PDB file of N, CA and C in Angstrom:
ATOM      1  N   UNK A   1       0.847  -1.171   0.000  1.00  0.00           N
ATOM      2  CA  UNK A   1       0.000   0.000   0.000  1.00  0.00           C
ATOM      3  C   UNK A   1       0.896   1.239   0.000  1.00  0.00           C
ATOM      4  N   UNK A   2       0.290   2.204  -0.825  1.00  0.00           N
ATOM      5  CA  UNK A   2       1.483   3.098  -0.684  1.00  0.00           C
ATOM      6  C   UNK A   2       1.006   4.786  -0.230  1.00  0.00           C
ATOM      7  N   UNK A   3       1.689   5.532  -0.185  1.00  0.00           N
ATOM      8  CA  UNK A   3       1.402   6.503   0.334  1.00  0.00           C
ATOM      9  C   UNK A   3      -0.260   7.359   0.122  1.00  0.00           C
ATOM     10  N   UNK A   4      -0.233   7.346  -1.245  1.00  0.00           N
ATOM     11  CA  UNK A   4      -1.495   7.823  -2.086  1.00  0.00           C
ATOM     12  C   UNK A   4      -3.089   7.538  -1.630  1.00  0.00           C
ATOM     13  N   UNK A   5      -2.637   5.930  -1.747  1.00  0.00           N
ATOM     14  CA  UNK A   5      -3.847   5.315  -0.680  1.00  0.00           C
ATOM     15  C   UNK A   5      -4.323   5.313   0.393  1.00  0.00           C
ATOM     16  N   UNK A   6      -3.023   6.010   1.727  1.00  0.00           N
ATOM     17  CA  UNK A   6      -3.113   6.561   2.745  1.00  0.00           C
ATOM     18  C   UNK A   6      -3.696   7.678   3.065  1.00  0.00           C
ATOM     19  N   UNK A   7      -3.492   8.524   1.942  1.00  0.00           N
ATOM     20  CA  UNK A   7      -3.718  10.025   2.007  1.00  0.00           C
ATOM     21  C   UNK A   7      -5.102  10.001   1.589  1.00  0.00           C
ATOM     22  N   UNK A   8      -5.363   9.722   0.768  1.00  0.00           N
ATOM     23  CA  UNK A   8      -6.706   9.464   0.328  1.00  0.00           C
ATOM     24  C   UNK A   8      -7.383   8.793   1.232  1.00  0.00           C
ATOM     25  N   UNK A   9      -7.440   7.934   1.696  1.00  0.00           N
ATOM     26  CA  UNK A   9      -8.592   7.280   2.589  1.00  0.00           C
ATOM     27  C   UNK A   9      -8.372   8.189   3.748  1.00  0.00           C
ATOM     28  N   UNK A  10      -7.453   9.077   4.279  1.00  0.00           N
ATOM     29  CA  UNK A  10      -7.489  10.062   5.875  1.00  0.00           C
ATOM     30  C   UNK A  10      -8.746  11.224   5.010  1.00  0.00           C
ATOM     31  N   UNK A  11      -8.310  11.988   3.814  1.00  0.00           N
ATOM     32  CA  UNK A  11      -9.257  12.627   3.188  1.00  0.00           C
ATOM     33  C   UNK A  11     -10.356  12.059   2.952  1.00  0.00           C
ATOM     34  N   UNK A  12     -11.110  11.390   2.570  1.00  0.00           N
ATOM     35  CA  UNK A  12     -12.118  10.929   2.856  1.00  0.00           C
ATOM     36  C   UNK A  12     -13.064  10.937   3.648  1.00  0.00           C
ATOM     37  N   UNK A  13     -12.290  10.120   4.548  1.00  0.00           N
ATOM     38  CA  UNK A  13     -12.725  10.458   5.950  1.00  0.00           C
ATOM     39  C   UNK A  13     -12.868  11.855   6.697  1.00  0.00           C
ATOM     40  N   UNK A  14     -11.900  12.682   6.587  1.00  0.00           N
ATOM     41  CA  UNK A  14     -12.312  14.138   6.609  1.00  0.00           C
ATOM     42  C   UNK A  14     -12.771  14.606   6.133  1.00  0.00           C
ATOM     43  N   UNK A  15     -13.564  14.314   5.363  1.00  0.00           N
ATOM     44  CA  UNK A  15     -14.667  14.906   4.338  1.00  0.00           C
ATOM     45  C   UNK A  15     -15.904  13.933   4.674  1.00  0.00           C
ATOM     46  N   UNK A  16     -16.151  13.367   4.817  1.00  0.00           N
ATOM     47  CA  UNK A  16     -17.273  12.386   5.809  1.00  0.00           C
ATOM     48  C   UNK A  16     -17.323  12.923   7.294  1.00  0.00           C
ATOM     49  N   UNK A  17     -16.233  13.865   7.824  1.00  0.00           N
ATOM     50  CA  UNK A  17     -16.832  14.075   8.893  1.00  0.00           C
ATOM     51  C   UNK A  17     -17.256  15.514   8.996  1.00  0.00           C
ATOM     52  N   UNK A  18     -16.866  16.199   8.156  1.00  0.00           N
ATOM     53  CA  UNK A  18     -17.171  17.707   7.876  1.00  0.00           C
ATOM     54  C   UNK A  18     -18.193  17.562   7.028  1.00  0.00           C
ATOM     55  N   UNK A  19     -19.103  16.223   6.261  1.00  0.00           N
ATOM     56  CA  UNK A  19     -20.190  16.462   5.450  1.00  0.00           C
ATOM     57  C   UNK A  19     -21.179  16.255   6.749  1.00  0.00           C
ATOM     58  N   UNK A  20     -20.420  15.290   7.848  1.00  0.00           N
ATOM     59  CA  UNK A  20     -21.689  15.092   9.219  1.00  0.00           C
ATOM     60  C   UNK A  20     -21.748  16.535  10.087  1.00  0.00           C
ATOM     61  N   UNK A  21     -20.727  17.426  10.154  1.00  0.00           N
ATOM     62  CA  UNK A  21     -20.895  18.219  10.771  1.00  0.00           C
ATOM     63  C   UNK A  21     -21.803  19.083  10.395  1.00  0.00           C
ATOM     64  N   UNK A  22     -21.803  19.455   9.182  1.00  0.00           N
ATOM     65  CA  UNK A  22     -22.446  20.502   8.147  1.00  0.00           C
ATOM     66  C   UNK A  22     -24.039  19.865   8.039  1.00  0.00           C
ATOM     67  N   UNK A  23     -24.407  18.697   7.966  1.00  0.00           N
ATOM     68  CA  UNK A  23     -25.301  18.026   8.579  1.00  0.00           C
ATOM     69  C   UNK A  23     -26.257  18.748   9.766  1.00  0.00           C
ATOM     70  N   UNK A  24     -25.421  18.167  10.362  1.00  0.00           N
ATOM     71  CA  UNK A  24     -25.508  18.825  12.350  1.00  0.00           C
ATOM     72  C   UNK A  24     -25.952  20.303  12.555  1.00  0.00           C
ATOM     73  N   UNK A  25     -25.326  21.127  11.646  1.00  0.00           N
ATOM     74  CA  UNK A  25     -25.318  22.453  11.876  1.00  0.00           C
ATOM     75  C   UNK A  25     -26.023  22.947  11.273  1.00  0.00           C
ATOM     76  N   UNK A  26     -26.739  21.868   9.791  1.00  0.00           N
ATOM     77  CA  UNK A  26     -27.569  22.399   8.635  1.00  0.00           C
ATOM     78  C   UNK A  26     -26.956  23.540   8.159  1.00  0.00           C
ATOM     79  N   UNK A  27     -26.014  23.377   7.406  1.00  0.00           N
ATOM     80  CA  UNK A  27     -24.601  24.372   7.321  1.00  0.00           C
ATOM     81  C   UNK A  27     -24.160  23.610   5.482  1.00  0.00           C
ATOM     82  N   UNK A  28     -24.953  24.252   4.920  1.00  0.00           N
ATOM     83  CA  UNK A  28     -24.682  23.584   3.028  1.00  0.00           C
ATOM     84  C   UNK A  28     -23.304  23.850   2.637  1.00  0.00           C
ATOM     85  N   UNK A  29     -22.767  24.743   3.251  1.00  0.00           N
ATOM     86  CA  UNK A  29     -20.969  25.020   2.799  1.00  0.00           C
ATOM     87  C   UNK A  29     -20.316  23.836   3.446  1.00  0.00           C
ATOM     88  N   UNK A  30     -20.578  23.297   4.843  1.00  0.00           N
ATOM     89  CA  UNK A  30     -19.712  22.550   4.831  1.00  0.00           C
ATOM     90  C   UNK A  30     -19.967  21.311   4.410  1.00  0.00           C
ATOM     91  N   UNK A  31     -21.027  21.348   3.888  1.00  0.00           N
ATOM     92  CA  UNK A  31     -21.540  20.145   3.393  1.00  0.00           C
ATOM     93  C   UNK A  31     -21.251  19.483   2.364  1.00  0.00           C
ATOM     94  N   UNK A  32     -20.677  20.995   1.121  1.00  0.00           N
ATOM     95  CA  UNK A  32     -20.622  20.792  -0.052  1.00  0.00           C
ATOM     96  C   UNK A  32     -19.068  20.874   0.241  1.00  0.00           C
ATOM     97  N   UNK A  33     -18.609  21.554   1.007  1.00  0.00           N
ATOM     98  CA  UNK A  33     -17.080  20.666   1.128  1.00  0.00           C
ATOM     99  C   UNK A  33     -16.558  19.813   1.798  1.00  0.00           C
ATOM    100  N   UNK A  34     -17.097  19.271   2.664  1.00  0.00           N
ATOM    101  CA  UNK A  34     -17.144  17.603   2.853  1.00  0.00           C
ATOM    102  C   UNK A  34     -17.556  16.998   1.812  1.00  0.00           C
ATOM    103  N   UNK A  35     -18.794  16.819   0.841  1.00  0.00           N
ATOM    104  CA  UNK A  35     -18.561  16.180  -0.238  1.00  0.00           C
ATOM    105  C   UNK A  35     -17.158  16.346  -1.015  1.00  0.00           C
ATOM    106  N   UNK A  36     -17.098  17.508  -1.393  1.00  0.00           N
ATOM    107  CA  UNK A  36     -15.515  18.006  -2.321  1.00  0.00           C
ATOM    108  C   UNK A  36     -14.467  17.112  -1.914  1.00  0.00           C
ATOM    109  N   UNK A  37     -14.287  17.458  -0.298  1.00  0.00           N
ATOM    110  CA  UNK A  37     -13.370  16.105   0.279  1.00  0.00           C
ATOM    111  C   UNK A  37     -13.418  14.952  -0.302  1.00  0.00           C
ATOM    112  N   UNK A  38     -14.578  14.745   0.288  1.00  0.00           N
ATOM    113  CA  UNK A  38     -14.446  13.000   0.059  1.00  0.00           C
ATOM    114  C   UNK A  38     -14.275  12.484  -1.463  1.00  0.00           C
ATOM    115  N   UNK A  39     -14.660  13.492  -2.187  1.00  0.00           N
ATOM    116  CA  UNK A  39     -14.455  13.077  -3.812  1.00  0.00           C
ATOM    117  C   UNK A  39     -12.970  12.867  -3.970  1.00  0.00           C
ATOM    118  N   UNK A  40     -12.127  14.027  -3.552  1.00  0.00           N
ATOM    119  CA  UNK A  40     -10.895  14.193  -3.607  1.00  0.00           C
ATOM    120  C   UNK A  40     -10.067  13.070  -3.053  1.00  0.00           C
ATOM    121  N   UNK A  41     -10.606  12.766  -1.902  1.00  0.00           N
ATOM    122  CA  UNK A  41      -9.798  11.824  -1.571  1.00  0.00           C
ATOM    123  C   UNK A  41      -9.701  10.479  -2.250  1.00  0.00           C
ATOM    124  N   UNK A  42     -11.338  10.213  -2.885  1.00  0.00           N
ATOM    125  CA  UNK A  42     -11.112   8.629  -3.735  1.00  0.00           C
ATOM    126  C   UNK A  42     -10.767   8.635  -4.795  1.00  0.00           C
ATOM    127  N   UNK A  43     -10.511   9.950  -5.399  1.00  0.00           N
ATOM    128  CA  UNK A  43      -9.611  10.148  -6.726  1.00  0.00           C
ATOM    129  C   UNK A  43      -8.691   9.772  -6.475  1.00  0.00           C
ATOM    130  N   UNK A  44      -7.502  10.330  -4.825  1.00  0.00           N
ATOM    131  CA  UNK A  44      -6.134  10.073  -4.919  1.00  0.00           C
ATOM    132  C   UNK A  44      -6.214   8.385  -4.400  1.00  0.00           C
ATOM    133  N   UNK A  45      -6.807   7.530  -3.595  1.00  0.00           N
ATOM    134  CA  UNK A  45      -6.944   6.637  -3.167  1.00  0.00           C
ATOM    135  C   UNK A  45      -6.956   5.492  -4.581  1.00  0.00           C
ATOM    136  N   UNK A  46      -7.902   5.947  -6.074  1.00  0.00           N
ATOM    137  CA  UNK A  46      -8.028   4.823  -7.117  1.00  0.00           C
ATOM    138  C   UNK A  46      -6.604   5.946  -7.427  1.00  0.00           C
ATOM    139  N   UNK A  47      -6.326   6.567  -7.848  1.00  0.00           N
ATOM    140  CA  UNK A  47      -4.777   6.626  -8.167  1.00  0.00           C
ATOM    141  C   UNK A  47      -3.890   5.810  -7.425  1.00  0.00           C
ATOM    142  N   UNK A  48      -3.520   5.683  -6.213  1.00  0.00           N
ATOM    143  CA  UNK A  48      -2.961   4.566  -5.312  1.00  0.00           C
ATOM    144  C   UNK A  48      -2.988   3.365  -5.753  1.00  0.00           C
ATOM    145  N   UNK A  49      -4.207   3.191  -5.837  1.00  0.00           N
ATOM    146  CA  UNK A  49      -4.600   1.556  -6.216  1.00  0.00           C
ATOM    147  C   UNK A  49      -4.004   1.205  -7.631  1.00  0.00           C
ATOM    148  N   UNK A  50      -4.252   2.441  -8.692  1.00  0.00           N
ATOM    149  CA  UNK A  50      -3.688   2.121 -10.171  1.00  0.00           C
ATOM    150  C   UNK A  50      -1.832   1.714  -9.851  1.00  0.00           C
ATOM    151  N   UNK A  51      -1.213   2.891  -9.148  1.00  0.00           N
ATOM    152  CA  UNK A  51      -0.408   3.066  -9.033  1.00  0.00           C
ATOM    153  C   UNK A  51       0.472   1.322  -8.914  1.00  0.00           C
ATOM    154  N   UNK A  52      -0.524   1.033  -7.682  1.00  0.00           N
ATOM    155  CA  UNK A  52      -0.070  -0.619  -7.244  1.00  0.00           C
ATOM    156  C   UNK A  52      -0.044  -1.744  -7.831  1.00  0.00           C
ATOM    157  N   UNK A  53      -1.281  -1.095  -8.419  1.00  0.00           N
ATOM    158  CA  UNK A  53      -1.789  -2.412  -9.770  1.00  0.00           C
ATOM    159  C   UNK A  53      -0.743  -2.273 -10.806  1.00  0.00           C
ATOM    160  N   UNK A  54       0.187  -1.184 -11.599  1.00  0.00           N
ATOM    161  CA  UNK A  54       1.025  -0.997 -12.802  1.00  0.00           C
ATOM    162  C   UNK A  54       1.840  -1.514 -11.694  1.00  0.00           C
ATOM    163  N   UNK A  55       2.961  -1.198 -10.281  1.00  0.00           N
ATOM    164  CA  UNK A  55       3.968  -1.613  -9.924  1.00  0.00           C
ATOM    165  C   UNK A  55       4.186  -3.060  -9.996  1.00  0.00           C
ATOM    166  N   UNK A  56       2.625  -3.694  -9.502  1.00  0.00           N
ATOM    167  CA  UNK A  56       2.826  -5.124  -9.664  1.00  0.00           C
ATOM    168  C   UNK A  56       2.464  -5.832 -11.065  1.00  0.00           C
ATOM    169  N   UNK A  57       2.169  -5.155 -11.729  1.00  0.00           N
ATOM    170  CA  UNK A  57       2.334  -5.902 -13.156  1.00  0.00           C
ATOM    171  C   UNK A  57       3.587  -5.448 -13.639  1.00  0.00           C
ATOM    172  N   UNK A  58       4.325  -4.609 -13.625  1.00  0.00           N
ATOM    173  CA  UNK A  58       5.294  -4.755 -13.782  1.00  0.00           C
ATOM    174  C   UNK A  58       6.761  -5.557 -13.129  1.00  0.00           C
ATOM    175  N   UNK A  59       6.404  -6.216 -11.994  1.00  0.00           N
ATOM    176  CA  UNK A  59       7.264  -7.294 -11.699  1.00  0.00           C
ATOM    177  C   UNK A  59       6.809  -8.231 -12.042  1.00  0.00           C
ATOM    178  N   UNK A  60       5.562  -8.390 -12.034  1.00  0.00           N
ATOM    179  CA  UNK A  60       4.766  -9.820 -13.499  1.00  0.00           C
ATOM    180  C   UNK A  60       5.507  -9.987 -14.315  1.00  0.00           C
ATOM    181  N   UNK A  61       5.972  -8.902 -15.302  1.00  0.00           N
ATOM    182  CA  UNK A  61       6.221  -8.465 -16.466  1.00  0.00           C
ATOM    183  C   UNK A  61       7.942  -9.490 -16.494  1.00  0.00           C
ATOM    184  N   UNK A  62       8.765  -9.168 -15.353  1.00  0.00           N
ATOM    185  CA  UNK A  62      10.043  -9.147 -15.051  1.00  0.00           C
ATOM    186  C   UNK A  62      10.136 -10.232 -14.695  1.00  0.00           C
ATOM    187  N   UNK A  63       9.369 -10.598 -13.984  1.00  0.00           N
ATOM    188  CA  UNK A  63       9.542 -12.472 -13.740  1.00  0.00           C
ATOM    189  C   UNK A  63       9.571 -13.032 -14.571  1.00  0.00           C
ATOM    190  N   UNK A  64       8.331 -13.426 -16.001  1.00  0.00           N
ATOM    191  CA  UNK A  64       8.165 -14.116 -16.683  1.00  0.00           C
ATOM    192  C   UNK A  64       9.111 -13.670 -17.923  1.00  0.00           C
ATOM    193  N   UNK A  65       9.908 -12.967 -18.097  1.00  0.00           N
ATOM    194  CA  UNK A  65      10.973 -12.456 -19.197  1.00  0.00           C
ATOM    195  C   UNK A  65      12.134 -13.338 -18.584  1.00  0.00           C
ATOM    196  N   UNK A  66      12.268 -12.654 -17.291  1.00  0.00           N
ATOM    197  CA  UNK A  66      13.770 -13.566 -16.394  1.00  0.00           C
ATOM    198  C   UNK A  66      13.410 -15.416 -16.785  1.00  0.00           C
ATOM    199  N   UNK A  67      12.314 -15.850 -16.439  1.00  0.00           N
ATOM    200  CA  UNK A  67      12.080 -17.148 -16.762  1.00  0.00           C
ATOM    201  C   UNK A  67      11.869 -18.071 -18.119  1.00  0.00           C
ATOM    202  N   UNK A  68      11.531 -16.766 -18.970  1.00  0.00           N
ATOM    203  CA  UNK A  68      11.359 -17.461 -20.225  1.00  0.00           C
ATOM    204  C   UNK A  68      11.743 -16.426 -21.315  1.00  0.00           C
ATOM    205  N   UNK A  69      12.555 -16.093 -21.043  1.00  0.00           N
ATOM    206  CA  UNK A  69      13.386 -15.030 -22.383  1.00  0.00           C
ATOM    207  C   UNK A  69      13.377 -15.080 -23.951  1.00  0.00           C
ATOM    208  N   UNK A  70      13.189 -16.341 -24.274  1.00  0.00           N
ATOM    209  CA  UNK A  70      13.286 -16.719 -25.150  1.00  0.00           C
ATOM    210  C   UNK A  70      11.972 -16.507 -25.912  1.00  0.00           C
ATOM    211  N   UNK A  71      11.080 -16.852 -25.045  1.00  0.00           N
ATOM    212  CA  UNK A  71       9.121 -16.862 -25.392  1.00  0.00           C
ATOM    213  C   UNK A  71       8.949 -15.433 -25.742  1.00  0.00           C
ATOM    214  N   UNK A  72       9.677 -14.656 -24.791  1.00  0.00           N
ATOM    215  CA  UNK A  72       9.291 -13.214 -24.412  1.00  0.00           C
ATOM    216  C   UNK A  72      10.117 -12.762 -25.570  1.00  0.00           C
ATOM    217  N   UNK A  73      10.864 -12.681 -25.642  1.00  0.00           N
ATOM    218  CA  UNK A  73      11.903 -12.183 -27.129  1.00  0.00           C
ATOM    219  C   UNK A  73      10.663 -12.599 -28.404  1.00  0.00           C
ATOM    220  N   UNK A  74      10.605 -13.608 -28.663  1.00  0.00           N
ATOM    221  CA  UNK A  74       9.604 -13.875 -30.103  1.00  0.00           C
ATOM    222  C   UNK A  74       8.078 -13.146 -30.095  1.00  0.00           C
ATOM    223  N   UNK A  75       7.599 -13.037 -28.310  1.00  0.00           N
ATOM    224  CA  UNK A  75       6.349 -12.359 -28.224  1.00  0.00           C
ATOM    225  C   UNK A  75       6.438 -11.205 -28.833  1.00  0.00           C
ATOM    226  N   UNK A  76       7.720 -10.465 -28.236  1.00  0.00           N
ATOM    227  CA  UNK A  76       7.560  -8.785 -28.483  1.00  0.00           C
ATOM    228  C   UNK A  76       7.730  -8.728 -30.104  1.00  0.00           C
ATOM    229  N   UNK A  77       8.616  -9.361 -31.045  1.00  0.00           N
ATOM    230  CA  UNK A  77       9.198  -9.664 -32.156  1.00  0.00           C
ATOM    231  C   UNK A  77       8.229  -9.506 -32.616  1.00  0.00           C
ATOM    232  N   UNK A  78       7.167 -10.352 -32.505  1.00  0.00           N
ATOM    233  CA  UNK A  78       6.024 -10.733 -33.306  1.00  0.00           C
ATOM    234  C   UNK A  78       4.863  -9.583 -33.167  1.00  0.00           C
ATOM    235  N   UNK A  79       4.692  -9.053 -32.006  1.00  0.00           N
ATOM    236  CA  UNK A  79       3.840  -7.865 -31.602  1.00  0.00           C
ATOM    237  C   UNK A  79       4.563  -6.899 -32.836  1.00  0.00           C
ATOM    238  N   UNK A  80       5.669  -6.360 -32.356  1.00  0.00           N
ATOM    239  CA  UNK A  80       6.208  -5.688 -33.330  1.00  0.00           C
ATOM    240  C   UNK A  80       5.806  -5.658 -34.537  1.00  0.00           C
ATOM    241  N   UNK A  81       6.070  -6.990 -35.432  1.00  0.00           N
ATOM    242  CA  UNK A  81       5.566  -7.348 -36.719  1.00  0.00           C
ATOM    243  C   UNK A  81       4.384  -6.822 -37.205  1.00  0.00           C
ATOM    244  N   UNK A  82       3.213  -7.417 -36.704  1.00  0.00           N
ATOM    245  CA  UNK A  82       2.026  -7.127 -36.595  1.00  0.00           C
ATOM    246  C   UNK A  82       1.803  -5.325 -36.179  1.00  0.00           C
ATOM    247  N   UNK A  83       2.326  -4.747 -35.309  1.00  0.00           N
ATOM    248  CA  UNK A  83       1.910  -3.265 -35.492  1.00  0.00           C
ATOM    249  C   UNK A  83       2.621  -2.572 -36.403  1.00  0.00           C
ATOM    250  N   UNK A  84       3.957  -3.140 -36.804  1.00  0.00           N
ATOM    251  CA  UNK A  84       4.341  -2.329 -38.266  1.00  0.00           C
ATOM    252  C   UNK A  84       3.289  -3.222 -40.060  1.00  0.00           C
ATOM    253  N   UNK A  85       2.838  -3.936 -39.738  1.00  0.00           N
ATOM    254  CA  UNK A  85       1.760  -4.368 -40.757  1.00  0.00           C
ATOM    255  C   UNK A  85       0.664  -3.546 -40.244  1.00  0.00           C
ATOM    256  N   UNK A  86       0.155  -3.338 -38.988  1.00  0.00           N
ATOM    257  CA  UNK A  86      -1.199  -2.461 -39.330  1.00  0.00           C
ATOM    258  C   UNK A  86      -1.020  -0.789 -39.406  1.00  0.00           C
ATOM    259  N   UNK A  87       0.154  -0.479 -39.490  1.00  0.00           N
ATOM    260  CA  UNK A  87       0.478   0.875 -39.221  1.00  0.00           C
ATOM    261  C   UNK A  87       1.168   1.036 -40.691  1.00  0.00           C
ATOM    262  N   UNK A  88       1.541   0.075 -41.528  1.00  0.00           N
ATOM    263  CA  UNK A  88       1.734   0.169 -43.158  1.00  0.00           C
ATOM    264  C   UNK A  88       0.746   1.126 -43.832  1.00  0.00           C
ATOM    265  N   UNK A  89       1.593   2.158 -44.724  1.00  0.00           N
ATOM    266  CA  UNK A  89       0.279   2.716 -45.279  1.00  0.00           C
ATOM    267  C   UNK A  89       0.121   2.317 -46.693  1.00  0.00           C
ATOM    268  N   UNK A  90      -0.785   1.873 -47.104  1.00  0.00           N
ATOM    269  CA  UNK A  90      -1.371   0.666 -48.312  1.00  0.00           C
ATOM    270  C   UNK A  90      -1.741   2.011 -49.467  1.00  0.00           C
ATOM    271  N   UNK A  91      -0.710   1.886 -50.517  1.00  0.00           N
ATOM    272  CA  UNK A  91      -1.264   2.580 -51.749  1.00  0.00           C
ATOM    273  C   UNK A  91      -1.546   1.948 -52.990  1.00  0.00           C
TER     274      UNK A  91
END
């Protein structure tokens, strides 16, 4: 878990408790920025999560190259191939 996801879920939560206060007080400013909060915070929180999700596919990525180099060499080769054939311009 990394920092992003931290920060984001404390924001959140501070914005869930300033949307209860504003609540309490029948107070629409703080209401509408406790919502603002809490939006803010699960923006940076699914950034976190993306963040974690690319770090660990990218040691996916690094394992199965280290283990099978050879597979992985002809994969990319062949990817290659194929996007310089669809990126050919046909006259």
């Amino acid at each position: 878990m990394n920092t992003d996801r931290l920060e984001g879920a404390a924001k959140t939560l501070a914005g869930q408790a300033q949307e209860g206060f504003g609540n309490l007080a029948n107070d629409d400013q703080h209401r509408a920025e406790g919502l603002a909060r809490q939006a803010a915070g699960r923006v940076q929180e699914v950034y976190g999560e993306a963040r974690d999700y690319a770090h660990h596919a990218g040691e996916r990525v690094v394992r199965v190259v280290e283990q099978q180099p050879l597979t992985s060499l002809l994969a990319v080769g062949a990817l290659g191939f194929v996007i310089g054939l669809l990126s050919a311009r046909r006259f």
